[in-house]
């Protein structure tokens, strides 16, 4: 066989291998984009290039795969939901304390489900694997919480933080996609956990867009607060005195 023909064959083989490698990389990229959504773009912007970002995201997936993340029992879901209602009610009179309590409650739920409670960034990275649509809410809320500890956050900032914490809280309380709801029906993915008690009055928080930063593509809460019972006269009097 002529030498030039061998050269052509080698070139063709090399091109096929390169094309296969590029196709495989595109598939990996598409899979990561689909799984992480907006978190993919945020990571690419935060890292030095796409390859470093994708290596970071794959590392998160491996770390998450080593964990045993369990759904909450129905009793725990009811208990935590009732605790959140109390926190939300207390916001009108004690916004800083309510926001701190919301932060602590989210952390307790994460710990019970099996997330390792080391530094915040590590927690956020793991949350991004399971809940990529709300992890940015978690980060923004944490930033406000840190400012609030220095008394540098306004009441509106605190309201935003609590709403953002709630978006993750509701995700953490959801049963698995195929778990059974109390009435025996499957819980659809993305559906908020039904509240076990009469909905509470929410005189300060609302589901209107908060702040200038995007909260995400879906509503912060699946149950609009403006459909809940009207605020109590006592809460109205407190606001008027302010």
Short mmCIF file of C-alpha atoms in Angstrom, two decimals:
data_model
loop_
_atom_site.label_atom_id
_atom_site.label_comp_id
_atom_site.label_asym_id
_atom_site.label_seq_id
_atom_site.Cartn_x
_atom_site.Cartn_y
_atom_site.Cartn_z
CA UNK A 1 0.00 0.00 0.00
CA UNK A 2 1.30 3.43 -0.89
CA UNK A 3 2.67 5.62 1.89
CA UNK A 4 0.25 8.45 1.09
CA UNK A 5 -2.68 6.08 1.55
CA UNK A 6 -1.46 5.14 5.03
CA UNK A 7 -1.19 8.83 5.87
CA UNK A 8 -4.77 9.41 4.74
CA UNK A 9 -6.00 6.48 6.83
CA UNK A 10 -4.19 7.76 9.92
CA UNK A 11 -5.63 11.25 9.42
CA UNK A 12 -9.15 9.85 9.03
CA UNK A 13 -8.80 7.75 12.21
CA UNK A 14 -7.50 10.74 14.16
CA UNK A 15 -10.42 12.87 12.96
CA UNK A 16 -12.92 10.17 13.95
CA UNK A 17 -11.40 9.92 17.44
CA UNK A 18 -11.44 13.70 17.86
CA UNK A 19 -15.05 13.90 16.67
CA UNK A 20 -16.08 11.16 19.10
CA UNK A 21 -14.27 12.91 21.97
CA UNK A 22 -15.92 16.24 21.15
CA UNK A 23 -19.35 14.59 20.94
CA UNK A 24 -18.82 12.91 24.32
CA UNK A 25 -17.78 16.21 25.87
CA UNK A 26 -20.85 17.93 24.43
CA UNK A 27 -23.06 15.22 25.93
CA UNK A 28 -21.42 15.67 29.33
CA UNK A 29 -21.89 19.43 29.10
CA UNK A 30 -25.54 19.07 28.14
CA UNK A 31 -26.12 16.65 31.02
CA UNK A 32 -24.55 19.07 33.50
CA UNK A 33 -26.52 22.02 32.10
CA UNK A 34 -29.73 20.04 32.39
CA UNK A 35 -29.03 18.95 35.96
CA UNK A 36 -27.70 22.21 37.38
CA UNK A 37 -29.60 24.79 35.33
CA UNK A 38 -28.64 28.36 36.35
CA UNK A 39 -26.07 26.96 38.78
CA UNK A 40 -24.06 25.74 35.78
CA UNK A 41 -23.72 29.27 34.39
CA UNK A 42 -22.91 30.69 37.83
CA UNK A 43 -20.14 28.14 38.32
CA UNK A 44 -18.66 28.76 34.88
CA UNK A 45 -18.55 32.48 35.71
CA UNK A 46 -16.94 31.83 39.08
CA UNK A 47 -14.30 29.38 37.87
CA UNK A 48 -11.42 29.77 35.44
CA UNK A 49 -13.03 28.39 32.32
CA UNK A 50 -15.65 25.83 31.40
CA UNK A 51 -13.50 22.76 32.04
CA UNK A 52 -12.71 23.82 35.61
CA UNK A 53 -16.38 24.58 36.25
CA UNK A 54 -17.52 21.22 34.91
CA UNK A 55 -14.88 19.43 36.98
CA UNK A 56 -16.24 21.28 40.03
CA UNK A 57 -19.82 20.25 39.27
CA UNK A 58 -18.85 16.61 38.66
CA UNK A 59 -17.00 16.69 41.99
CA UNK A 60 -20.19 17.83 43.70
CA UNK A 61 -22.08 14.95 42.11
CA UNK A 62 -19.52 12.44 43.38
CA UNK A 63 -19.62 13.94 46.88
CA UNK A 64 -23.43 13.86 46.87
CA UNK A 65 -23.45 10.22 45.70
CA UNK A 66 -21.47 9.24 48.80
CA UNK A 67 -24.12 10.68 51.11
CA UNK A 68 -27.24 8.97 52.41
CA UNK A 69 -29.82 11.76 52.06
CA UNK A 70 -33.11 10.58 53.53
CA UNK A 71 -36.60 12.07 53.20
CA UNK A 72 -38.20 13.32 56.38
CA UNK A 73 -40.86 11.32 58.13
CA UNK A 74 -44.39 12.69 57.92
CA UNK A 75 -44.28 13.55 61.63
CA UNK A 76 -41.08 15.56 61.12
CA UNK A 77 -42.55 17.37 58.11
CA UNK A 78 -45.60 18.40 60.14
CA UNK A 79 -43.46 19.50 63.08
CA UNK A 80 -41.10 21.58 60.99
CA UNK A 81 -43.96 23.15 59.03
CA UNK A 82 -45.59 24.26 62.28
CA UNK A 83 -42.27 25.69 63.47
CA UNK A 84 -41.97 27.69 60.26
CA UNK A 85 -45.46 29.11 60.74
CA UNK A 86 -44.47 30.35 64.20
CA UNK A 87 -41.30 31.95 62.77
CA UNK A 88 -43.28 33.63 60.01
CA UNK A 89 -45.83 35.00 62.48
CA UNK A 90 -43.07 36.41 64.68
CA UNK A 91 -41.45 38.34 61.81
CA UNK A 92 -43.75 41.37 62.16
CA UNK A 93 -42.48 42.13 65.67
CA UNK A 94 -38.99 40.57 65.61
CA UNK A 95 -37.65 40.48 62.04
CA UNK A 96 -33.99 39.86 62.94
CA UNK A 97 -34.82 37.10 65.39
CA UNK A 98 -37.28 35.51 62.95
CA UNK A 99 -34.71 35.48 60.14
CA UNK A 100 -32.11 33.89 62.42
CA UNK A 101 -34.68 31.30 63.50
CA UNK A 102 -35.43 30.57 59.83
CA UNK A 103 -31.72 30.06 59.18
CA UNK A 104 -31.42 27.70 62.15
CA UNK A 105 -34.53 25.75 61.14
CA UNK A 106 -33.30 25.22 57.57
CA UNK A 107 -29.98 23.94 58.96
CA UNK A 108 -31.73 21.54 61.34
CA UNK A 109 -33.82 20.13 58.50
CA UNK A 110 -30.69 19.68 56.36
CA UNK A 111 -28.88 17.92 59.19
CA UNK A 112 -31.80 15.55 59.85
CA UNK A 113 -31.96 14.65 56.18
CA UNK A 114 -28.26 13.75 56.20
CA UNK A 115 -26.38 16.73 54.76
CA UNK A 116 -22.97 17.26 56.42
CA UNK A 117 -23.05 20.51 58.35
CA UNK A 118 -19.55 21.81 57.71
CA UNK A 119 -18.81 25.23 56.20
CA UNK A 120 -21.55 27.08 54.33
CA UNK A 121 -20.00 26.90 50.86
CA UNK A 122 -19.70 23.12 51.08
CA UNK A 123 -23.35 22.88 52.13
CA UNK A 124 -24.44 25.14 49.30
CA UNK A 125 -22.49 23.07 46.78
CA UNK A 126 -24.25 19.90 47.92
CA UNK A 127 -27.64 21.61 47.91
CA UNK A 128 -26.98 22.66 44.31
CA UNK A 129 -26.93 19.01 43.24
CA UNK A 130 -30.39 18.23 44.63
CA UNK A 131 -32.00 21.68 44.49
CA UNK A 132 -30.26 23.73 41.77
CA UNK A 133 -33.26 26.01 41.24
CA UNK A 134 -33.19 27.39 44.79
CA UNK A 135 -29.53 27.20 45.81
CA UNK A 136 -28.99 30.83 44.74
CA UNK A 137 -31.81 31.82 47.10
CA UNK A 138 -29.93 30.00 49.86
CA UNK A 139 -26.74 31.91 49.09
CA UNK A 140 -28.46 35.31 48.95
CA UNK A 141 -30.35 34.63 52.18
CA UNK A 142 -27.11 33.61 53.90
CA UNK A 143 -25.44 36.84 52.80
CA UNK A 144 -28.30 38.87 54.26
CA UNK A 145 -28.17 36.78 57.44
CA UNK A 146 -24.47 37.58 57.84
CA UNK A 147 -25.17 41.31 57.40
CA UNK A 148 -28.02 41.08 59.90
CA UNK A 149 -25.64 39.70 62.51
CA UNK A 150 -23.80 43.02 62.22
CA UNK A 151 -27.15 44.89 62.28
CA UNK A 152 -26.55 46.05 58.70
CA UNK A 153 -29.71 44.65 57.09
CA UNK A 154 -32.98 46.52 56.67
CA UNK A 155 -36.39 45.05 57.43
CA UNK A 156 -36.96 44.63 53.69
CA UNK A 157 -33.64 42.75 53.41
CA UNK A 158 -34.73 40.46 56.23
CA UNK A 159 -38.10 39.86 54.58
CA UNK A 160 -36.27 38.89 51.40
CA UNK A 161 -33.97 36.53 53.30
CA UNK A 162 -36.87 34.77 54.98
CA UNK A 163 -38.68 34.32 51.66
CA UNK A 164 -35.54 32.89 50.11
CA UNK A 165 -34.93 30.56 53.05
CA UNK A 166 -38.52 29.42 52.69
CA UNK A 167 -38.00 28.38 49.06
CA UNK A 168 -35.27 25.94 50.14
CA UNK A 169 -37.17 24.92 53.27
CA UNK A 170 -40.15 23.82 51.17
CA UNK A 171 -37.88 21.87 48.83
CA UNK A 172 -36.23 20.09 51.76
CA UNK A 173 -39.60 19.13 53.23
CA UNK A 174 -40.89 17.60 50.01
CA UNK A 175 -41.30 13.86 49.98
CA UNK A 176 -39.42 11.93 47.29
CA UNK A 177 -41.04 12.04 43.86
CA UNK A 178 -42.57 8.60 44.29
CA UNK A 179 -43.35 8.83 47.99
CA UNK A 180 -46.94 8.63 49.11
CA UNK A 181 -48.76 11.67 50.38
CA UNK A 182 -50.96 11.41 53.52
CA UNK A 183 -54.04 10.78 51.36
CA UNK A 184 -52.25 7.95 49.53
CA UNK A 185 -51.64 9.86 46.31
CA UNK A 186 -48.18 10.43 44.86
CA UNK A 187 -46.58 13.79 45.57
CA UNK A 188 -45.70 15.38 42.21
CA UNK A 189 -42.18 16.71 41.82
CA UNK A 190 -42.02 20.41 42.72
CA UNK A 191 -45.26 20.45 44.72
CA UNK A 192 -44.99 22.15 48.09
CA UNK A 193 -45.79 20.15 51.19
CA UNK A 194 -49.42 20.75 52.24
CA UNK A 195 -49.67 22.64 55.49
CA UNK A 196 -51.12 20.37 58.17
CA UNK A 197 -52.86 23.14 60.12
CA UNK A 198 -55.06 26.12 59.34
CA UNK A 199 -52.93 28.59 57.29
CA UNK A 200 -51.47 31.33 59.43
CA UNK A 201 -51.88 35.06 59.03
CA UNK A 202 -48.81 36.55 57.38
CA UNK A 203 -48.95 40.31 57.97
CA UNK A 204 -45.51 41.22 56.67
CA UNK A 205 -44.29 38.63 54.19
CA UNK A 206 -45.79 38.31 50.73
CA UNK A 207 -45.05 36.44 47.53
CA UNK A 208 -44.50 39.53 45.40
CA UNK A 209 -41.02 39.66 43.80
CA UNK A 210 -38.38 40.48 46.38
CA UNK A 211 -35.37 42.68 45.84
CA UNK A 212 -33.68 43.42 42.55
CA UNK A 213 -32.08 39.98 42.27
CA UNK A 214 -33.98 37.11 40.64
CA UNK A 215 -35.45 34.57 43.03
CA UNK A 216 -35.69 31.88 40.36
CA UNK A 217 -37.90 30.75 37.54
CA UNK A 218 -40.59 29.39 39.78
CA UNK A 219 -42.48 31.06 42.66
CA UNK A 220 -40.83 31.21 46.04
CA UNK A 221 -43.85 29.43 47.49
CA UNK A 222 -46.41 27.16 45.90
CA UNK A 223 -49.10 28.62 48.17
CA UNK A 224 -49.50 32.39 47.65
CA UNK A 225 -49.68 34.14 50.97
CA UNK A 226 -52.18 36.62 49.61
CA UNK A 227 -54.71 33.77 49.54
CA UNK A 228 -54.34 33.21 53.26
CA UNK A 229 -56.71 34.69 55.88
CA UNK A 230 -56.61 38.45 56.33
CA UNK A 231 -54.20 39.83 58.88
CA UNK A 232 -55.39 40.12 62.43
CA UNK A 233 -56.43 43.49 63.84
CA UNK A 234 -53.65 43.16 66.42
CA UNK A 235 -51.00 42.86 63.71
CA UNK A 236 -52.48 45.87 61.86
CA UNK A 237 -52.35 47.95 65.05
CA UNK A 238 -48.68 47.01 65.54
CA UNK A 239 -47.79 48.16 62.02
CA UNK A 240 -49.72 51.44 62.40
CA UNK A 241 -47.85 52.19 65.63
CA UNK A 242 -44.62 51.85 63.66
#
